[in-house]
Coordinates of C-alpha atoms in Angstrom, one line a residue:
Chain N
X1 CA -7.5 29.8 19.7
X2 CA -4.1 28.7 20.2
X3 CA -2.7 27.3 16.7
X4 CA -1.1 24.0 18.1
X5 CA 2.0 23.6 15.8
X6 CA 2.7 19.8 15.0
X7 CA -1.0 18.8 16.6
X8 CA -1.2 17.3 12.0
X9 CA 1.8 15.7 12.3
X10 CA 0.9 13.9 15.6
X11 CA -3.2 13.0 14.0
X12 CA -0.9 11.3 10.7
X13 CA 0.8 9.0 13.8
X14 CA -2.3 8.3 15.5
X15 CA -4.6 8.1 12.6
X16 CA -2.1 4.7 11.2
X17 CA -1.0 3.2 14.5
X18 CA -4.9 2.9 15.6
X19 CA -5.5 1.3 11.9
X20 CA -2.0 -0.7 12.5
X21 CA -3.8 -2.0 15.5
X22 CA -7.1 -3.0 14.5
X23 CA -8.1 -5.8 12.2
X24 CA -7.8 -5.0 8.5
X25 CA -11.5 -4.4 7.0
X26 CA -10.4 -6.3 4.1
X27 CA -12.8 -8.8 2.4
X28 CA -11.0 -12.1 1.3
X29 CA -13.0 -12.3 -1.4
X30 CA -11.9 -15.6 -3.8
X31 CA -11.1 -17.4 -0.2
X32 CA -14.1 -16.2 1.4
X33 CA -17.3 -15.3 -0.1
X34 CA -18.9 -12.4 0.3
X35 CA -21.6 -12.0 2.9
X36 CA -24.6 -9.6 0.8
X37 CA -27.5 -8.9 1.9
X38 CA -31.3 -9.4 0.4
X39 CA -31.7 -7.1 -3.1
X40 CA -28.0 -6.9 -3.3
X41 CA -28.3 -6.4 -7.6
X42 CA -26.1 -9.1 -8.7
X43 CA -28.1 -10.6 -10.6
X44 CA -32.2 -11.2 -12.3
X45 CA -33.9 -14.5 -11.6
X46 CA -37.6 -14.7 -13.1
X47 CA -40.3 -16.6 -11.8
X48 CA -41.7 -17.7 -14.8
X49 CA -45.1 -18.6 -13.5
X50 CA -45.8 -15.4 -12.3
X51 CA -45.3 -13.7 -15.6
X52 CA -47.8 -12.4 -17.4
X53 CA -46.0 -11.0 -20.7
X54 CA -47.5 -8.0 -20.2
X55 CA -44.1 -6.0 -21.6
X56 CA -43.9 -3.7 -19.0
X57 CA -40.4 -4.7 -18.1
X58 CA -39.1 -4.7 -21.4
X59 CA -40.6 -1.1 -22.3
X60 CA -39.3 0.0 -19.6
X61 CA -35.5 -0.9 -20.0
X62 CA -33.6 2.2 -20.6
X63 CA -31.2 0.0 -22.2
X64 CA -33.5 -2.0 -24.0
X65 CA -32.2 -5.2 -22.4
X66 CA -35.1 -7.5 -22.1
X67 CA -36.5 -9.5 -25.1
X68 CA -40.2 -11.1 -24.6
X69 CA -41.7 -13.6 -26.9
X70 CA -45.2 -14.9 -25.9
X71 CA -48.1 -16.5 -27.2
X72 CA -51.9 -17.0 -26.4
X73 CA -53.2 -20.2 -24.7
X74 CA -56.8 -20.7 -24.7
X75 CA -58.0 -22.1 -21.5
X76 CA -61.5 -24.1 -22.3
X77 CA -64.3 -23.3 -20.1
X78 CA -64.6 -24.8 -16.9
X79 CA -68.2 -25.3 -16.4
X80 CA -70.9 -25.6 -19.4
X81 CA -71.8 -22.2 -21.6
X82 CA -69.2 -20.9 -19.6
X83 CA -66.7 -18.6 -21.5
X84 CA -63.1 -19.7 -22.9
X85 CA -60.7 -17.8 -21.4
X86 CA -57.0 -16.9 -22.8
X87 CA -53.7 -17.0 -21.0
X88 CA -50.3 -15.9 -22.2
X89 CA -47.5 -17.9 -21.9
X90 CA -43.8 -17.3 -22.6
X91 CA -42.3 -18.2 -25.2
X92 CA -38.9 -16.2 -25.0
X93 CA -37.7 -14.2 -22.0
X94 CA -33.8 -13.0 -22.9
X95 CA -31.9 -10.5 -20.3
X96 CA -28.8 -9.4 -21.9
X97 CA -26.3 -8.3 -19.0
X98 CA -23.7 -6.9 -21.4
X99 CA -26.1 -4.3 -21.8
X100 CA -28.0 -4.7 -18.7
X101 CA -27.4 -1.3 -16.4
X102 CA -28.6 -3.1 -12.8
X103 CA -30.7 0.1 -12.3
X104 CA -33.6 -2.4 -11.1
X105 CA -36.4 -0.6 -12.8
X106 CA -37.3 -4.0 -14.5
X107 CA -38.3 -5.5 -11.1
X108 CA -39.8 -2.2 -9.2
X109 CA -42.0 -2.2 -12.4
X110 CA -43.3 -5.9 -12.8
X111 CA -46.9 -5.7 -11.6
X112 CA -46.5 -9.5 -10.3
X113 CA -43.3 -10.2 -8.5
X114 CA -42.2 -12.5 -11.5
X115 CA -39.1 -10.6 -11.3
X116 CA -36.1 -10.8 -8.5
X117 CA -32.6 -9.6 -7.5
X118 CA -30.3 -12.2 -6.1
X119 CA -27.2 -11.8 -4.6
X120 CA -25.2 -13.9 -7.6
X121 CA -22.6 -11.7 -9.0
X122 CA -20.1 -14.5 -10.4
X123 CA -21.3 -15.3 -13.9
X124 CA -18.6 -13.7 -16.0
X125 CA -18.4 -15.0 -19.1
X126 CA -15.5 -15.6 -22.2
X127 CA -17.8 -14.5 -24.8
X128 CA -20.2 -11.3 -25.1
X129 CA -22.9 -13.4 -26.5
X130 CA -22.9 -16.0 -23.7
X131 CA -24.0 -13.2 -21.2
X132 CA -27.4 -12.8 -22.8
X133 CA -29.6 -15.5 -20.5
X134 CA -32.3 -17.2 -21.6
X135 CA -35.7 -17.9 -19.9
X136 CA -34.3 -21.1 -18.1
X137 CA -31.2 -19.6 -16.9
X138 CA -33.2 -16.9 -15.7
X139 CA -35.0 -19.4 -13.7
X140 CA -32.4 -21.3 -12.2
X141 CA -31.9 -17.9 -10.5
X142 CA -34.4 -18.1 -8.9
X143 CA -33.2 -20.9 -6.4
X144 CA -31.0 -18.4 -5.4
X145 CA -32.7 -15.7 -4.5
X146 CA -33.1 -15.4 -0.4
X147 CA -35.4 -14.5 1.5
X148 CA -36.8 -11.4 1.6
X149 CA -35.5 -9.0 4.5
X150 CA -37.4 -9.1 7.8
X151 CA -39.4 -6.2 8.9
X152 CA -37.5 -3.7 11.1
X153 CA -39.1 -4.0 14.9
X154 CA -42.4 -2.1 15.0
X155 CA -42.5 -1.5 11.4
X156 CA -46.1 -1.7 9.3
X157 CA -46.6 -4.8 7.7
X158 CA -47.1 -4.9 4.3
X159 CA -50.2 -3.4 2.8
X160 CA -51.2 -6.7 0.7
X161 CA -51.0 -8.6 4.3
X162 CA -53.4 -6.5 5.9
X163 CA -56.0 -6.8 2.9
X164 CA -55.2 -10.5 2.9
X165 CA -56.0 -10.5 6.7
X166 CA -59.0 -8.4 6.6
X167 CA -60.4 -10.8 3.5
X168 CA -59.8 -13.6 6.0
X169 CA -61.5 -12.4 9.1
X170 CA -64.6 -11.1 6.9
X171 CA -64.7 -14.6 5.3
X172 CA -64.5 -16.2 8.9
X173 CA -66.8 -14.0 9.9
X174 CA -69.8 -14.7 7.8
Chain I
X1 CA 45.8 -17.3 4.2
X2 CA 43.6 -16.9 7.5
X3 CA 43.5 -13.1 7.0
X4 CA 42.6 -13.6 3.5
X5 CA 39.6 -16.2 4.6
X6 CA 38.3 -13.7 7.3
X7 CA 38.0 -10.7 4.9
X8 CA 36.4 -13.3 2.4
X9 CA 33.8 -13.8 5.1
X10 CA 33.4 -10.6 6.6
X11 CA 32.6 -9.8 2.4
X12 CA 30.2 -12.1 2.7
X13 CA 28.4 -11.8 5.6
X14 CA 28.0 -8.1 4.2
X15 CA 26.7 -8.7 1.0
X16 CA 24.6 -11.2 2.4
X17 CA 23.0 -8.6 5.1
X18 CA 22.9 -6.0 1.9
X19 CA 21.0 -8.4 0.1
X20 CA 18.5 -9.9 2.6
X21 CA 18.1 -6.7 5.1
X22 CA 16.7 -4.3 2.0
X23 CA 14.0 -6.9 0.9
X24 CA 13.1 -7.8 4.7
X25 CA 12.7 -4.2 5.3
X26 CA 10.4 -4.1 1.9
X27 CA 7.9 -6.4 2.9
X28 CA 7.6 -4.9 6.1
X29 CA 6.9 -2.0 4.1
X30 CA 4.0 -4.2 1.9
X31 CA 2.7 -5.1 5.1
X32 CA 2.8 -2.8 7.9
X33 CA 1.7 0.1 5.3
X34 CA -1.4 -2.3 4.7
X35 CA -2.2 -3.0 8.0
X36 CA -1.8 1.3 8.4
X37 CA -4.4 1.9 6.2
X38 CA -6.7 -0.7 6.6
X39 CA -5.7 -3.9 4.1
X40 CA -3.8 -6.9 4.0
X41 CA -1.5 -6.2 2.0
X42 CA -0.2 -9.2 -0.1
X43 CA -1.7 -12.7 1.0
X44 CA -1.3 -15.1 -2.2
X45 CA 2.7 -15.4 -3.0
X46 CA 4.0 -18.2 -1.2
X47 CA 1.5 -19.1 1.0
X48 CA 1.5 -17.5 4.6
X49 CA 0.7 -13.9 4.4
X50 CA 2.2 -12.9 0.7
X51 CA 6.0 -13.7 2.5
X52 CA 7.5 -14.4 -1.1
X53 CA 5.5 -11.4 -2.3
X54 CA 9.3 -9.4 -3.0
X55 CA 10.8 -12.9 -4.5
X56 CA 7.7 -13.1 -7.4
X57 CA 8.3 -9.0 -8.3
X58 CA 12.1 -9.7 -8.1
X59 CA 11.3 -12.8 -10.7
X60 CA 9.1 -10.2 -12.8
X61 CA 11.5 -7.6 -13.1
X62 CA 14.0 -10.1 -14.3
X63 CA 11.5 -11.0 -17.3
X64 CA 11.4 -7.9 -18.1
X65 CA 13.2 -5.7 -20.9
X66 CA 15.4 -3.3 -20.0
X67 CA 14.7 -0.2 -22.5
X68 CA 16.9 2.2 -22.8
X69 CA 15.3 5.2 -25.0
X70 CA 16.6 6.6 -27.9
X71 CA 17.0 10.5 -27.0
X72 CA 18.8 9.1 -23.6
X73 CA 22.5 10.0 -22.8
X74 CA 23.2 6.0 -23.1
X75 CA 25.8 5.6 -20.8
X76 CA 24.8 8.0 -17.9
X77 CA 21.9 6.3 -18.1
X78 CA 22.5 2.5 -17.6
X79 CA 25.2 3.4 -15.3
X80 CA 22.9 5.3 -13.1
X81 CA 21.2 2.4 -10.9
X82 CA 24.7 0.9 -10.2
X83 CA 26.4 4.3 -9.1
X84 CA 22.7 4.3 -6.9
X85 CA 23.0 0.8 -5.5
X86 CA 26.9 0.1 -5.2
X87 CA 27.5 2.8 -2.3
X88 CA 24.9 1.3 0.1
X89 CA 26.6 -1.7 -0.4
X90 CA 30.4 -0.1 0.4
X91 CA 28.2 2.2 3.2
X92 CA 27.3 -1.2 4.8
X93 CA 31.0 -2.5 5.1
X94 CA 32.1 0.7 7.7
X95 CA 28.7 -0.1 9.3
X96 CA 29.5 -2.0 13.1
X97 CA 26.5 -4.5 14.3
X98 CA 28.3 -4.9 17.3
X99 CA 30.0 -7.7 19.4
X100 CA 29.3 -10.9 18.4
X101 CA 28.8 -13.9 21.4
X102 CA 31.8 -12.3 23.3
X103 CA 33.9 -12.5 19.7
X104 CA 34.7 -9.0 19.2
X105 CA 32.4 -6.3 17.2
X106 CA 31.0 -7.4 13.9
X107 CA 32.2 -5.4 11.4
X108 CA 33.0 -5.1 7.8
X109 CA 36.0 -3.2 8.3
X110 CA 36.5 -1.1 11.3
X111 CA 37.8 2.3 9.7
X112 CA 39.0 5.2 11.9
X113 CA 37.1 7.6 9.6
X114 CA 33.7 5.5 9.4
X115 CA 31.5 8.0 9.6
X116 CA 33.1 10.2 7.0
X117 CA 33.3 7.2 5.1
X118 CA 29.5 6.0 5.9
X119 CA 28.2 9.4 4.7
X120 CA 30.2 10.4 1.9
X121 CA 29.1 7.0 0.1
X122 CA 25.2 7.8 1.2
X123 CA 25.9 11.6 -1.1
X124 CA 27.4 9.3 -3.8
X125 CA 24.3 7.2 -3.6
X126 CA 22.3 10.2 -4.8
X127 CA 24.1 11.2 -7.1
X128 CA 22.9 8.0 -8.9
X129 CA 19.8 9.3 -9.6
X130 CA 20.4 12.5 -10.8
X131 CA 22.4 10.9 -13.3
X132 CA 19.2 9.1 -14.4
X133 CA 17.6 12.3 -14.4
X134 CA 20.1 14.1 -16.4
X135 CA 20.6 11.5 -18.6
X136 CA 16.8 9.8 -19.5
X137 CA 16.2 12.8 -22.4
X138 CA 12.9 13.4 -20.5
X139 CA 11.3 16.6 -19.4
X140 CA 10.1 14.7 -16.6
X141 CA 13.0 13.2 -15.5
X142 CA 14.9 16.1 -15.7
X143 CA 12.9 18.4 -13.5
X144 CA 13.1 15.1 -11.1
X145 CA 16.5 15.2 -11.7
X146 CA 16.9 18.9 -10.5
X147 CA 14.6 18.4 -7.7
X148 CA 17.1 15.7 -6.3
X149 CA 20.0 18.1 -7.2
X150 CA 18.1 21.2 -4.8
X151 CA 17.4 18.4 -2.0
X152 CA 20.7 17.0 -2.1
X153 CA 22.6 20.2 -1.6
X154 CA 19.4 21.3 1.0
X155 CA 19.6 18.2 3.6
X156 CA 23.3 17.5 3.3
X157 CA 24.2 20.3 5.5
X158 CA 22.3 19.6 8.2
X159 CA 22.7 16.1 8.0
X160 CA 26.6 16.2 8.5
X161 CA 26.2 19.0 11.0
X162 CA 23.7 16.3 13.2
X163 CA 26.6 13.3 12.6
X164 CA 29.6 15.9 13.5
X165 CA 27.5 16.8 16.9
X166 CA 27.7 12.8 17.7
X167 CA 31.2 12.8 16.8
X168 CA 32.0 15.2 18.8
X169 CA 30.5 14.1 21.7
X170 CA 32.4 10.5 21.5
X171 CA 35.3 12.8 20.3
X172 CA 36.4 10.1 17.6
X173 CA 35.0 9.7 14.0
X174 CA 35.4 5.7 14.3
X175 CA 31.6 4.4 14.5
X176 CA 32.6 1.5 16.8
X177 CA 34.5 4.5 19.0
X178 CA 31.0 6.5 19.1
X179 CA 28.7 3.4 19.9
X180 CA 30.8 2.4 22.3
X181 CA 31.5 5.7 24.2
X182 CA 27.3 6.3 24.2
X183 CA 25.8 7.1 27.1
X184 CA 22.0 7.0 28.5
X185 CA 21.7 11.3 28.6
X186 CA 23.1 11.3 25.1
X187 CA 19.5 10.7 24.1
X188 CA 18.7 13.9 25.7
X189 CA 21.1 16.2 24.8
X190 CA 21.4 14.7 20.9
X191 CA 17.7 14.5 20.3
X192 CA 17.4 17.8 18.2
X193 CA 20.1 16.1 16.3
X194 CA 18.6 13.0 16.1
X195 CA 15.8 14.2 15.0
X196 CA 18.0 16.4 11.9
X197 CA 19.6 13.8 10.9
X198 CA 16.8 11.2 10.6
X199 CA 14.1 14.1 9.0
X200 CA 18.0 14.6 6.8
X201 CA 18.7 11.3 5.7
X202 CA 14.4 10.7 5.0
X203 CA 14.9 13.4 2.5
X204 CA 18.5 12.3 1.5
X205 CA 16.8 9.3 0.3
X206 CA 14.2 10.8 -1.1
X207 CA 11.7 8.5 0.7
X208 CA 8.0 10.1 1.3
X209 CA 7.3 12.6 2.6
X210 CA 10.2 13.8 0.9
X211 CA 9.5 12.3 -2.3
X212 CA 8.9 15.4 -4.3
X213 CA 11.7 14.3 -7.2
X214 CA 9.8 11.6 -7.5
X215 CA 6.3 12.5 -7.4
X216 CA 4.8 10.1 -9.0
X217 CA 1.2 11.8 -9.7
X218 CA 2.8 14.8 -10.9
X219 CA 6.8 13.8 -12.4
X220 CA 5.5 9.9 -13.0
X221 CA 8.6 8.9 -10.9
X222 CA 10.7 11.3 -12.0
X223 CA 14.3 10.1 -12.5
X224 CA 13.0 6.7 -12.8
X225 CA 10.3 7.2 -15.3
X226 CA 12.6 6.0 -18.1
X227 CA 14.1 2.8 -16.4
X228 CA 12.0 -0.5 -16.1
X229 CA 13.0 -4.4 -15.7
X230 CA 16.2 -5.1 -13.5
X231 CA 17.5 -1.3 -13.6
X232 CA 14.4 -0.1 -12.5
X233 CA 14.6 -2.8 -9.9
X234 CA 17.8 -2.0 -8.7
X235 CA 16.7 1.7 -8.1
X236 CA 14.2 0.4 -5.8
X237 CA 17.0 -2.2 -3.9
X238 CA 18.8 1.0 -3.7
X239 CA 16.3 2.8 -1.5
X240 CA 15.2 -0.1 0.7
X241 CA 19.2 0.1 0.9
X242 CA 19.3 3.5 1.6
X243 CA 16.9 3.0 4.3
X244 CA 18.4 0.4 6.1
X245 CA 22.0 2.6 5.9
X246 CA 19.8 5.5 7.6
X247 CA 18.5 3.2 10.0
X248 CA 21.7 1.9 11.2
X249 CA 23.4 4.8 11.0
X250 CA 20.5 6.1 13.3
X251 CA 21.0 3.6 15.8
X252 CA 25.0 3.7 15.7
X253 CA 25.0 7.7 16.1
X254 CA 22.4 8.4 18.6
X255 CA 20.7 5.3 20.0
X256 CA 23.8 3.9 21.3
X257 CA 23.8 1.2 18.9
X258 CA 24.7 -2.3 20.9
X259 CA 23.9 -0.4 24.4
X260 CA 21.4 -2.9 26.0
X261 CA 21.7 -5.6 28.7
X262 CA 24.0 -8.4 27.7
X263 CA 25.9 -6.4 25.4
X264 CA 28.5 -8.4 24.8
X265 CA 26.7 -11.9 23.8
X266 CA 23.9 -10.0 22.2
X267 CA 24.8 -7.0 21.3
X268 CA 24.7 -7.6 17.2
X269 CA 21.1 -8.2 18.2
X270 CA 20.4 -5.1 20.0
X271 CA 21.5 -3.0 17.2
X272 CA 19.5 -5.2 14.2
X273 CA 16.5 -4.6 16.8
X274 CA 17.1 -1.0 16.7
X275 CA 17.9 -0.7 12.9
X276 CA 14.6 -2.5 12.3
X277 CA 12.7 0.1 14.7
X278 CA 14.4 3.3 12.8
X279 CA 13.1 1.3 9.8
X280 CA 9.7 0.8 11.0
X281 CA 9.7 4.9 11.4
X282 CA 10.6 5.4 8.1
X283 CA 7.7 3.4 6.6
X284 CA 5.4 5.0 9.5
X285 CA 6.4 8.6 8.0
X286 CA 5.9 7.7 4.3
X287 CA 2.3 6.4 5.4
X288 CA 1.3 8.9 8.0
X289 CA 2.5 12.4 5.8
X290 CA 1.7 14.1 2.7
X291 CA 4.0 14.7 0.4
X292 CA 6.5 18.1 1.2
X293 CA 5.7 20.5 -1.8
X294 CA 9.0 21.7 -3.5
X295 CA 9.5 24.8 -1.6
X296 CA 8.3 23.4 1.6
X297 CA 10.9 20.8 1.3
X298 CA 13.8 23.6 1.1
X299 CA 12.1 25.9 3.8
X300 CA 11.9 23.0 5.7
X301 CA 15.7 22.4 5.3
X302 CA 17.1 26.2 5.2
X303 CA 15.2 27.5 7.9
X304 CA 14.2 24.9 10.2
X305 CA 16.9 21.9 10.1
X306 CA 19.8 23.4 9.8
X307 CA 19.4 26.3 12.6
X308 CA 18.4 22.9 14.8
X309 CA 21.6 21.4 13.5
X310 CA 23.8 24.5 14.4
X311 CA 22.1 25.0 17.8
X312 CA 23.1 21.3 18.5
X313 CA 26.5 21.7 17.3
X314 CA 26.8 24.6 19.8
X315 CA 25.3 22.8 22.5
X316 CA 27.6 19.8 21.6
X317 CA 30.4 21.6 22.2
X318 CA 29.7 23.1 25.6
X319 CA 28.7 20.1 26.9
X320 CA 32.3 18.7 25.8
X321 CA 34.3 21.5 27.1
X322 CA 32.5 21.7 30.3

């Protein structure tokens, strides 16, 4: 093959005159906010009520960010000779995001969605300590987590849909 | 007295272009390199689209110290970014914009040996910083400062060999004489010399990709690395300078300067026009090329430009005497 001499030079000219011409990818970020995505990790919201304390989360942190407090609640019986039973509630639930690594493990791992990522990345603060969020901060998260993304066209559903849809047409069924 | 007031003005009106055309040339530098690559460039300073962007650094440098180190030769040194700036501004008087509304050419000072003039200041120009290299007491800045020695003695050849072609072809050395005596098919029997002496006068002022001296990831700037506040500041006025002297230069040598319709009501206009085009080409090369390693930068002169030059010089002069 023919080595084209200045063929470079003339890709340098066309490479900037076609970006000179097109409009600027640039996010205007403090004007505009971002647009992201469901699961973008900007930050943890907890849905308290689905939290067991079952530790699972916090053992496995690699950065050891997650402190759990919790304590038993007996739940009297709800018919006669019927057994008590126990339920654990929360008592402390501490994510400290100075140490936090956003590697998500936390919420792959929690057994019963009580965990979530919302898009929220703005909560700098002006001192270290102030970054460590407490179980009601946690939950104010929560309100802004979206919506899970939809399915991609002719995707499966969900495997707990189809067990809750089989439950349904066996119980209509009978 | 009315002599007295119109070299007053004519003063004026030049310092005034030296002082506004540089920073208008910068921020179309901030902004078309942006665009270029994909930004914005700056949006915040003053409002619409960053315009005061080059008034807030101009208010920065002034807040800031000017340090001049102990190991440097101390006057070399703080002399350096006047002897870089001050010739642009003397360049800019022999510099023609051409006739005004029917008023005559507007000129500085119309001198018969304007182009010898123009250029010698340009060289001195240079010289400014290689005295900041020389004199910072920096490794750095020293091998900078030898870099700018090898590329000034490199591209002035073929640089004055491209200008002597034009003046040979308006057979005068006045650059009112060789903008006016430009013809259309000058274009196409100077353009190997346009090309040398805008690819010359790019490296002259060591803009990208002929910033090797200054080579900022591997010199850190080079001559400049030592200089900071309102010298370091005038360095940089000195190559927006230096560009818009190339550019008009450009445009009065080979692009026929005020040539266009209406000539003689606009012709000022035609040539600004022109100057901010050549200036627009200048920023397009620092975006679109790489950096010229050291000795591609002299092959690139020695062996390229300034056969080009000669074989334009020869062509020049039988299209003269024929």
């Amino acid at each position: 093959m023919v080595k084209a001499y200045g063929r470079g030079l003339w890709q340098g000219l066309r490479v900037t005159w076609r970006n000179l011409t097109r409009r600027s990818v640039t996010a205007h970020y403090p004007d505009v906010e971002p647009d992201l995505p469901p699961r973008s990790r900007g930050v943890i919201a907890l849905q308290e009520e689905n939290c067991t304390s079952c530790m699972l989360c916090a053992r496995e942190c690699p950065s050891w960010c997650i402190t759990i407090d919790s304590h038993k609640e007996v739940i009297p019986a709800a018919t006669d000779g019927g057994r008590d039973r126990s339920q654990n509630v929360l008592d402390r639930f501490d994510i400290d995001y100075s140490i936090c690594m956003y590697c998500s493990i936390c919420i792959e791992v929690c057994p019963f969605d009580a965990l979530h990522w919302s898009p929220e990345f703005a909560y700098a603060e002006g001192d270290l300590k102030d970054l460590t969020h407490d179980m009601n901060r946690l939950r104010t998260w929560m309100d802004t987590v979206p919506p899970p993304q939809a399915l991609d066209p002719g995707a499966e559903q969900g495997k707990e849909l189809d067990a809750y849809e089989r439950t349904r047409a066996t119980e209509e069924g009978l | 007295m009315s002599e007295a007031l119109d070299v007053l003005l004519r003063c004026l009106v030049v310092l005034g272009a030296f002082l506004t055309m540089p920073l208008l040339v910068g921020q179309m530098e901030h902004k078309a390199m942006a665009h270029m690559q994909a930004r914005v460039g700056p949006m915040a300073a003053g409002g619409f689209h960053g315009w005061a962007q080059l008034v807030a650094d101009g208010v920065k440098f002034a807040q800031k110290e000017s340090i001049t180190p102990a190991a440097a030769d101390r006057r070399v040194f703080e002399l350096a970014p006047a002897v870089a700036l001050v010739p642009y501004l003397v360049a800019m008087v022999a510099i023609p914009l051409g006739p005004f509304f029917g008023q005559g050419v507007l000129i500085g000072q119309d001198l018969d040996l304007g182009l010898f003039f123009v250029l010698a200041a340009m060289s001195v120009g240079v010289l400014g910083t290689l005295m900041g290299g020389l004199g910072s007491g920096n490794k750095y800045s020293y091998l900078g400062g030898m870099r700018v020695a090898a590329q000034l003695m490199s591209y002035e050849l073929p640089m004055v060999l491209a200008a002597a072609s034009a003046a040979m072809l308006a057979g005068t050395l006045s650059l009112v004489g060789i903008a006016d005596a430009f013809e259309p098919w000058w274009l196409v029997v100077q353009l190997p010399g346009l090309v040398v002496f805008f690819v010359a006068g790019l490296a002259e002022l060591q803009r990208p990709p002929f910033d090797a001296p200054l080579a900022d990831a591997e010199l850190v700037m080079g001559p400049l690395t030592e200089y900071g506040g309102m010298r370091f500041a005038m360095f940089l006025l000195a190559e927006y300078a230096g560009i818009v002297v190339l550019a008009a230069l450009t445009t009065v040598l080979f692009l026929g300067g005020w040539a266009g319709p209406w000539a003689e009501q606009l012709g000022w206009a035609w040539t600004l026009l022109k100057i901010v085009g050549v200036s627009f080409l200048v920023i397009w090369a620092r975006v679109a090329y790489p950096r010229l390693r050291e000795d591609q930068v002299n092959v690139l002169a020695w062996k390229v430009l300034v056969p080009l030059a000669l074989a334009q010089v020869t062509l020049t002069t039988v299209v003269v005497v024929w």
